Coordinates of N, CA and C in Angstrom, one line a residue:
M1431 N -10.0 -6.8 18.2 CA -10.1 -6.5 16.8 C -8.8 -6.5 16.2
F1432 N -7.7 -6.1 16.8 CA -6.5 -6.0 16.3 C -5.4 -7.1 16.8
S1433 N -6.0 -8.1 17.4 CA -5.1 -9.0 18.0 C -4.2 -9.7 17.1
S1434 N -4.6 -9.9 15.8 CA -3.8 -10.6 14.8 C -2.6 -9.7 14.3
M1435 N -2.6 -8.3 14.6 CA -1.5 -7.5 14.1 C -0.4 -7.6 15.1
T1436 N 0.9 -7.6 14.5 CA 2.0 -7.4 15.2 C 2.3 -5.9 15.4
S1437 N 2.8 -5.6 16.6 CA 3.1 -4.2 16.8 C 4.1 -3.7 16.0
L1438 N 3.8 -2.5 15.5 CA 4.6 -1.8 14.5 C 5.3 -0.6 15.2
L1439 N 6.6 -0.7 14.9 CA 7.5 0.3 15.7 C 7.9 1.3 14.6
G1440 N 8.4 2.5 15.2 CA 9.1 3.4 14.3 C 8.2 4.7 14.4
T1441 N 8.9 5.9 14.4 CA 8.2 7.1 14.5 C 8.7 8.1 13.4
D1442 N 9.4 7.6 12.4 CA 9.7 8.5 11.3 C 8.5 9.1 10.6
G1443 N 8.7 10.5 10.6 CA 7.7 11.2 9.8 C 6.3 11.3 10.5
Q1444 N 6.3 11.2 11.8 CA 5.0 11.4 12.5 C 4.2 12.5 12.1
E1445 N 4.7 13.7 12.1 CA 3.9 14.9 11.9 C 3.3 14.9 10.6
E1446 N 4.0 14.7 9.6 CA 3.4 14.6 8.1 C 2.4 13.5 8.0
C1447 N 2.5 12.6 8.9 CA 1.5 11.5 8.7 C 0.4 11.5 9.8
R1448 N 0.3 12.6 10.5 CA -1.0 12.7 11.4 C -2.1 12.2 10.8
T1449 N -3.0 11.6 11.5 CA -4.2 11.1 11.0 C -5.5 11.5 11.9
L1450 N -6.4 12.0 11.2 CA -7.7 12.4 11.8 C -8.6 11.3 11.7
V1451 N -9.3 10.7 12.8 CA -10.2 9.6 12.8 C -11.6 10.4 13.0
M1452 N -12.4 10.2 12.1 CA -13.8 10.8 12.3 C -14.8 9.7 12.4
Y1453 N -15.9 9.9 13.0 CA -17.0 8.9 13.1 C -18.3 9.5 13.0
G1454 N -19.3 8.6 12.4 CA -20.6 9.1 12.4 C -21.5 7.8 13.0
S1455 N -22.0 7.9 14.2 CA -22.4 6.6 14.9 C -23.9 7.0 15.6
Q1456 N -24.8 6.2 15.2 CA -26.1 6.4 15.8 C -26.2 5.6 17.1
T1457 N -25.7 4.3 17.1 CA -25.8 3.5 18.2 C -24.3 3.1 18.9
G1458 N -23.4 3.7 18.5 CA -22.2 3.5 19.1 C -21.1 2.5 18.6
I1459 N -21.6 1.9 17.5 CA -20.8 0.8 17.0 C -19.7 1.4 16.0
A1460 N -20.0 2.4 15.2 CA -19.1 3.1 14.3 C -18.1 3.9 15.2
Q1461 N -18.6 4.5 16.4 CA -17.7 5.1 17.3 C -16.7 4.2 17.9
S1462 N -17.2 3.0 18.3 CA -16.3 2.1 19.0 C -15.1 1.6 17.9
I1463 N -15.6 1.5 16.7 CA -14.5 0.9 15.7 C -13.5 2.0 15.5
A1464 N -14.1 3.4 15.4 CA -13.2 4.4 15.3 C -12.2 4.6 16.3
Q1465 N -12.7 4.4 17.6 CA -11.8 4.5 18.7 C -10.8 3.4 18.7
R1466 N -11.0 2.2 18.2 CA -10.0 1.3 18.1 C -8.9 1.5 17.0
I1467 N -9.4 2.1 16.0 CA -8.5 2.6 15.0 C -7.6 3.8 15.6
F1468 N -8.1 4.5 16.3 CA -7.4 5.7 16.8 C -6.3 5.1 17.8
D1469 N -6.9 4.1 18.7 CA -5.9 3.6 19.8 C -4.8 2.9 19.0
Y1470 N -5.1 2.2 17.9 CA -4.1 1.4 17.2 C -3.0 2.3 16.6
L1471 N -3.5 3.4 16.0 CA -2.5 4.4 15.4 C -1.7 5.0 16.5
Q1472 N -2.3 5.4 17.6 CA -1.4 6.1 18.6 C -0.3 5.0 19.2
S1473 N -0.8 3.8 19.4 CA 0.0 2.8 19.9 C 1.3 2.5 19.0
N1474 N 1.1 2.8 17.8 CA 2.1 2.6 16.9 C 2.9 3.8 16.4
G1475 N 2.7 5.0 17.2 CA 3.6 6.1 17.0 C 3.1 7.0 16.0
I1476 N 1.8 6.9 15.5 CA 1.2 8.0 14.6 C 0.4 8.9 15.3
S1477 N 0.8 10.2 15.1 CA -0.1 11.2 15.7 C -1.5 11.2 15.3
S1478 N -2.5 11.2 16.1 CA -3.8 11.1 15.8 C -4.7 11.8 16.5
E1479 N -5.9 12.2 16.0 CA -7.0 12.6 16.9 C -8.2 12.0 16.5
I1480 N -9.2 11.9 17.4 CA -10.5 11.4 16.9 C -11.6 12.3 17.4
I1481 N -12.4 12.5 16.4 CA -13.6 13.5 16.7 C -14.9 12.9 16.0
E1482 N -16.0 13.3 16.4 CA -17.3 13.0 15.8 C -17.4 13.8 14.6
G1483 N -18.2 13.3 13.6 CA -18.2 14.0 12.4 C -18.6 15.5 12.5
N1484 N -19.6 15.9 13.3 CA -20.1 17.3 13.4 C -19.1 18.1 13.9
R1485 N -17.9 17.7 14.6 CA -16.9 18.5 15.0 C -15.8 18.8 13.9
Y1486 N -16.1 18.6 12.7 CA -15.1 18.7 11.5 C -14.5 20.0 11.6
K1487 N -15.0 21.0 12.1 CA -14.3 22.3 12.0 C -13.3 22.4 13.2
K1488 N -13.4 21.6 14.1 CA -12.9 21.8 15.4 C -11.6 20.8 15.6
S1489 N -11.1 20.1 14.5 CA -10.0 19.2 14.7 C -8.8 20.2 14.9
S1490 N -7.8 19.7 15.6 CA -6.6 20.4 15.9 C -5.6 20.3 14.9
S1491 N -5.9 20.4 13.6 CA -4.9 20.2 12.5 C -3.8 21.4 12.6
P1492 N -2.7 21.0 12.1 CA -1.5 21.8 12.1 C -1.7 23.2 11.6
T1493 N -2.5 23.2 10.4 CA -2.8 24.4 9.9 C -3.9 25.4 10.5
G1494 N -4.5 24.9 11.5 CA -5.7 25.6 12.1 C -7.0 25.5 11.3
N1495 N -7.1 24.7 10.3 CA -8.3 24.8 9.4 C -9.3 23.6 9.7
G1496 N -9.0 22.9 10.7 CA -10.0 21.7 11.0 C -9.8 20.6 10.0
F1497 N -10.8 20.0 9.8 CA -10.8 18.8 8.8 C -10.1 19.2 7.5
F1498 N -10.4 20.5 7.1 CA -9.7 20.9 5.7 C -8.2 21.1 5.7
G1499 N -7.7 21.1 6.8 CA -6.3 21.3 7.0 C -5.6 19.9 7.2
E1500 N -6.4 18.8 7.2 CA -5.8 17.5 7.5 C -5.2 16.8 6.2
K1501 N -4.0 16.1 6.3 CA -3.4 15.3 5.1 C -3.9 13.9 5.1
R1502 N -4.4 13.4 6.2 CA -4.9 11.9 6.2 C -6.1 11.9 7.1
V1503 N -7.2 11.5 6.6 CA -8.4 11.3 7.4 C -9.1 9.8 7.2
I1504 N -9.4 9.2 8.2 CA -10.2 7.9 8.4 C -11.5 8.1 8.9
I1505 N -12.6 7.8 8.0 CA -14.0 8.0 8.5 C -14.7 6.7 8.6
V1506 N -15.3 6.5 9.8 CA -16.1 5.2 10.1 C -17.6 5.9 10.2
C1507 N -18.4 5.5 9.3 CA -19.8 6.1 9.5 C -20.8 4.9 9.2
S1508 N -21.9 4.9 10.0 CA -23.0 4.1 9.9 C -24.0 4.8 9.0
T1509 N -25.0 4.0 8.4 CA -26.2 4.5 7.8 C -27.3 4.0 8.8
T1510 N -28.1 5.0 9.1 CA -29.2 4.7 10.0 C -30.6 5.0 9.3
G1511 N -31.6 4.2 9.7 CA -32.9 4.4 9.1 C -32.6 3.8 7.6
N1512 N -33.3 4.4 6.8 CA -33.1 4.1 5.3 C -32.2 5.1 4.5
A1513 N -31.0 5.0 4.8 CA -30.0 6.0 4.1 C -29.8 7.3 4.7
D1514 N -30.1 7.4 6.1 CA -30.0 8.5 6.7 C -28.5 8.6 7.6
C1515 N -28.0 9.9 7.6 CA -26.9 10.1 8.4 C -27.0 9.9 9.8
P1516 N -26.1 9.4 10.5 CA -26.2 9.6 12.1 C -26.3 11.0 12.6
D1517 N -27.1 11.3 13.7 CA -27.1 12.5 14.2 C -25.7 13.3 14.4
N1518 N -24.8 12.7 14.8 CA -23.5 13.3 15.2 C -22.5 13.5 14.0
C1519 N -23.1 13.1 12.7 CA -22.3 13.4 11.6 C -23.2 14.2 10.4
E1520 N -24.3 14.6 10.9 CA -25.2 15.2 10.0 C -24.7 16.6 9.4
R1521 N -24.2 17.4 10.3 CA -23.7 18.8 9.8 C -22.4 18.6 9.0
F1522 N -21.5 17.6 9.3 CA -20.5 17.3 8.4 C -21.0 16.9 6.9
W1523 N -21.8 16.0 6.9 CA -22.3 15.7 5.6 C -23.1 16.7 4.8
R1524 N -23.8 17.5 5.5 CA -24.6 18.6 4.9 C -23.7 19.6 4.3
Y1525 N -22.5 19.8 5.0 CA -21.4 20.7 4.5 C -20.9 20.1 3.1
L1526 N -20.4 18.9 3.3 CA -19.7 18.3 2.3 C -20.3 17.9 1.1
K1527 N -21.6 17.8 1.1 CA -22.5 17.6 -0.2 C -22.9 18.9 -0.9
R1528 N -22.4 20.0 -0.3 CA -22.8 21.3 -1.1 C -22.2 21.3 -2.4
R1529 N -23.1 21.6 -3.4 CA -22.5 21.6 -4.8 C -21.6 22.8 -5.1
S1530 N -21.7 23.8 -4.2 CA -20.8 25.0 -4.4 C -19.4 24.9 -4.0
L1531 N -18.9 23.7 -3.5 CA -17.6 23.7 -3.0 C -16.7 23.4 -4.2
E1532 N -15.5 23.9 -4.2 CA -14.5 23.9 -5.2 C -14.1 22.3 -5.3
S1533 N -13.8 22.0 -6.7 CA -13.6 20.5 -6.9 C -12.1 20.1 -6.5
D1534 N -11.3 21.1 -5.9 CA -10.0 20.8 -5.4 C -9.9 21.1 -3.9
L1535 N -11.1 21.3 -3.3 CA -11.2 21.7 -1.9 C -10.2 20.6 -1.1
L1536 N -10.3 19.3 -1.2 CA -9.6 18.4 -0.4 C -8.4 17.9 -1.2
E1537 N -7.8 18.5 -2.1 CA -6.7 18.2 -2.8 C -5.4 18.1 -1.8
G1538 N -4.6 17.0 -1.8 CA -3.6 16.9 -0.9 C -3.9 16.0 0.3
M1539 N -5.2 15.6 0.5 CA -5.7 14.8 1.5 C -5.9 13.4 1.2
E1540 N -5.4 12.4 1.9 CA -5.6 11.1 1.6 C -6.7 10.6 2.7
Y1541 N -7.5 9.7 2.2 CA -8.6 9.2 3.1 C -9.1 7.8 2.9
A1542 N -9.8 7.3 4.0 CA -10.2 6.0 3.8 C -11.7 6.1 4.6
V1543 N -12.6 5.4 3.9 CA -14.0 5.4 4.5 C -14.4 4.0 4.9
L1544 N -14.8 3.7 6.0 CA -15.5 2.4 6.4 C -16.9 2.7 6.6
G1545 N -17.7 2.1 5.8 CA -19.4 2.3 6.0 C -19.9 1.1 6.6
L1546 N -20.8 1.4 7.6 CA -21.5 0.3 8.4 C -23.0 0.3 8.0
G1547 N -23.5 -0.8 7.6 CA -24.9 -0.9 7.2 C -25.6 -2.3 7.5
D1548 N -26.5 -2.5 6.8 CA -27.3 -3.7 7.1 C -28.0 -4.0 5.7
T1549 N -27.8 -5.1 5.1 CA -28.3 -5.4 3.8 C -29.8 -5.7 3.7
N1550 N -30.4 -5.7 5.0 CA -31.9 -5.8 5.1 C -32.6 -4.5 4.6
Y1551 N -31.7 -3.4 4.5 CA -32.2 -2.1 4.0 C -31.9 -1.9 2.5
D1552 N -32.8 -1.1 1.8 CA -32.4 -0.9 0.4 C -31.2 -0.3 0.0
K1553 N -30.9 0.8 0.9 CA -29.6 1.5 0.7 C -28.5 1.2 1.6
F1554 N -28.0 0.0 1.3 CA -27.1 -0.5 2.2 C -25.7 0.3 2.3
C1555 N -25.3 0.6 3.4 CA -24.0 1.5 3.6 C -24.1 2.8 2.8
Y1556 N -25.3 3.3 2.5 CA -25.4 4.6 1.7 C -24.5 5.6 2.1
M1557 N -24.3 5.9 3.5 CA -23.5 7.0 4.0 C -22.0 6.8 3.7
G1558 N -21.5 5.7 4.0 CA -20.1 5.5 3.7 C -19.8 5.5 2.2
K1559 N -20.7 5.1 1.4 CA -20.4 5.2 0.0 C -20.5 6.7 -0.5
A1560 N -21.6 7.4 0.1 CA -21.8 8.7 -0.4 C -20.7 9.6 0.0
I1561 N -20.2 9.5 1.3 CA -19.0 10.3 1.7 C -17.7 10.0 0.9
D1562 N -17.3 8.6 0.6 CA -16.4 8.2 -0.1 C -16.4 9.0 -1.4
K1563 N -17.5 8.9 -2.2 CA -17.7 9.4 -3.5 C -17.5 10.9 -3.5
R1564 N -18.1 11.5 -2.4 CA -17.9 13.0 -2.5 C -16.5 13.5 -2.1
M1565 N -15.8 12.8 -1.2 CA -14.5 13.2 -0.8 C -13.5 13.1 -2.2
S1566 N -13.8 12.1 -3.0 CA -13.1 11.9 -4.2 C -13.4 13.0 -5.3
E1567 N -14.7 13.3 -5.3 CA -15.0 14.4 -6.2 C -14.3 15.8 -5.7
L1568 N -14.0 15.9 -4.5 CA -13.4 17.2 -3.9 C -12.0 17.1 -3.9
G1569 N -11.3 16.1 -4.6 CA -10.0 16.0 -4.8 C -9.2 15.2 -3.9
A1570 N -9.8 14.6 -2.9 CA -9.0 13.7 -2.0 C -8.6 12.4 -2.7
K1571 N -7.7 11.8 -2.1 CA -7.2 10.5 -2.8 C -7.4 9.3 -1.8
R1572 N -8.1 8.4 -2.3 CA -8.4 7.1 -1.5 C -7.2 6.4 -1.1
L1573 N -6.9 6.0 0.2 CA -5.9 5.1 0.7 C -6.2 3.6 0.3
V1574 N -7.5 3.4 0.5 CA -8.0 2.0 0.2 C -9.5 2.2 -0.3
E1575 N -10.1 1.2 -1.0 CA -11.4 1.3 -1.4 C -12.4 1.4 -0.2
V1576 N -13.5 2.0 -0.3 CA -14.6 2.0 0.7 C -14.8 0.7 1.2
G1577 N -15.0 0.5 2.6 CA -15.3 -0.9 3.1 C -16.9 -0.7 3.5
C1578 N -17.6 -1.7 3.1 CA -19.0 -1.8 3.4 C -19.2 -2.9 4.2
A1579 N -19.4 -2.8 5.6 CA -19.6 -3.8 6.5 C -21.1 -4.1 6.8
D1580 N -21.4 -5.3 6.8 CA -22.7 -5.7 6.8 C -23.1 -6.3 8.2
D1581 N -24.0 -5.6 8.9 CA -24.5 -6.0 10.2 C -25.3 -7.3 10.3
A1582 N -26.1 -7.4 9.0 CA -26.9 -8.8 9.0 C -26.0 -10.1 9.0
V1583 N -24.7 -10.0 8.4 CA -23.9 -11.2 8.6 C -22.7 -11.1 9.3
G1584 N -22.5 -9.9 10.2 CA -21.3 -9.8 11.0 C -20.5 -8.7 10.5
L1585 N -20.4 -7.7 11.1 CA -19.5 -6.6 10.6 C -18.0 -7.0 10.4
E1586 N -17.5 -8.0 11.4 CA -16.1 -8.3 11.2 C -15.6 -8.9 10.0
T1587 N -16.6 -9.6 9.2 CA -16.2 -10.2 8.0 C -15.6 -9.3 7.0
I1588 N -16.0 -8.0 7.1 CA -15.4 -7.0 6.2 C -14.5 -6.0 7.1
V1589 N -14.7 -5.7 8.3 CA -14.0 -4.7 9.0 C -12.5 -5.3 9.2
E1590 N -12.3 -6.5 9.5 CA -11.0 -7.0 9.8 C -10.2 -7.0 8.5
P1591 N -10.6 -7.6 7.3 CA -9.8 -7.4 6.0 C -9.6 -5.9 5.7
W1592 N -10.6 -5.1 5.8 CA -10.4 -3.7 5.4 C -9.3 -3.1 6.2
L1593 N -9.2 -3.4 7.6 CA -8.3 -2.7 8.4 C -6.9 -3.2 8.0
Q1594 N -6.8 -4.6 7.7 CA -5.5 -5.1 7.3 C -5.0 -4.4 6.1
K1595 N -5.9 -4.1 5.1 CA -5.4 -3.4 3.9 C -5.1 -1.9 4.2
L1596 N -5.9 -1.3 5.1 CA -5.5 0.1 5.5 C -4.2 0.1 6.2
W1597 N -3.9 -0.7 7.2 CA -2.7 -0.7 8.0 C -1.5 -1.0 7.0
K1598 N -1.5 -2.0 6.1 CA -0.5 -2.1 5.1 C -0.3 -0.9 4.3
T1599 N -1.3 -0.2 3.9 CA -1.0 0.9 3.1 C -0.4 2.1 3.8
I1600 N -1.0 2.4 5.0 CA -0.4 3.3 5.8 C 1.0 3.1 6.3
F1601 N 1.3 1.9 6.8 CA 2.6 1.6 7.3 C 3.6 1.5 6.1
T1602 N 3.3 1.1 5.0 CA 4.2 1.0 3.8 C 4.6 2.4 3.4
K1603 N 3.6 3.4 3.4 CA 3.9 4.7 3.1 C 4.9 5.4 4.1
Q1604 N 4.9 4.8 5.3 CA 5.7 5.3 6.3 C 7.0 4.5 6.5
N1605 N 7.2 3.6 5.5 CA 8.3 2.7 5.6 C 8.4 1.9 6.8
N1606 N 7.3 1.7 7.6 CA 7.1 0.9 8.7 C 6.2 -0.2 8.4
V1607 N 6.7 -1.1 7.4 CA 5.9 -2.3 6.9 C 5.6 -3.2 8.0
P1608 N 4.3 -3.6 8.4 CA 4.0 -4.5 9.4 C 4.5 -5.9 9.1
V1609 N 5.0 -6.5 10.1 CA 5.4 -7.9 10.2 C 4.3 -8.8 10.1
K1610 N 4.4 -9.9 9.3 CA 3.2 -10.8 9.3 C 3.2 -11.7 10.5

């Protein structure tokens, strides 16, 4: 997946750029993509952790607040059935969509969401779009626009360009601009 990327070196600002990679995956595809993102971050000197969505309270964030103490989060989430959340992300989504949450709950957090879906279903990439929208409503700032990968035409047609934008954004922020 990342064969076209040149290795990025440098470790300046590792702690403040720690990245939590979360996934919601019914069949394992979203988990596999999240694992590759995690591996790539780790191999390029960015402190990272990977967890399934339902473990959002258990990330080892420096503040001890789980997901809520993170400064940067990347979420890969599939949509299952007709607009359903994967089983391993359902508790996270149920919490996040509560209307009683403060509108600044995620202020100071940067995030990116990659949604996986199939255009043969009416609500294409619903979970990715819904998580992206809700995180923004709660004060988090997008690193890149939500990616909506279509299994009907090949996920890689969206995943690869989306990842390139994400890497460019992350490594530019760290002054570790990727070499072409």
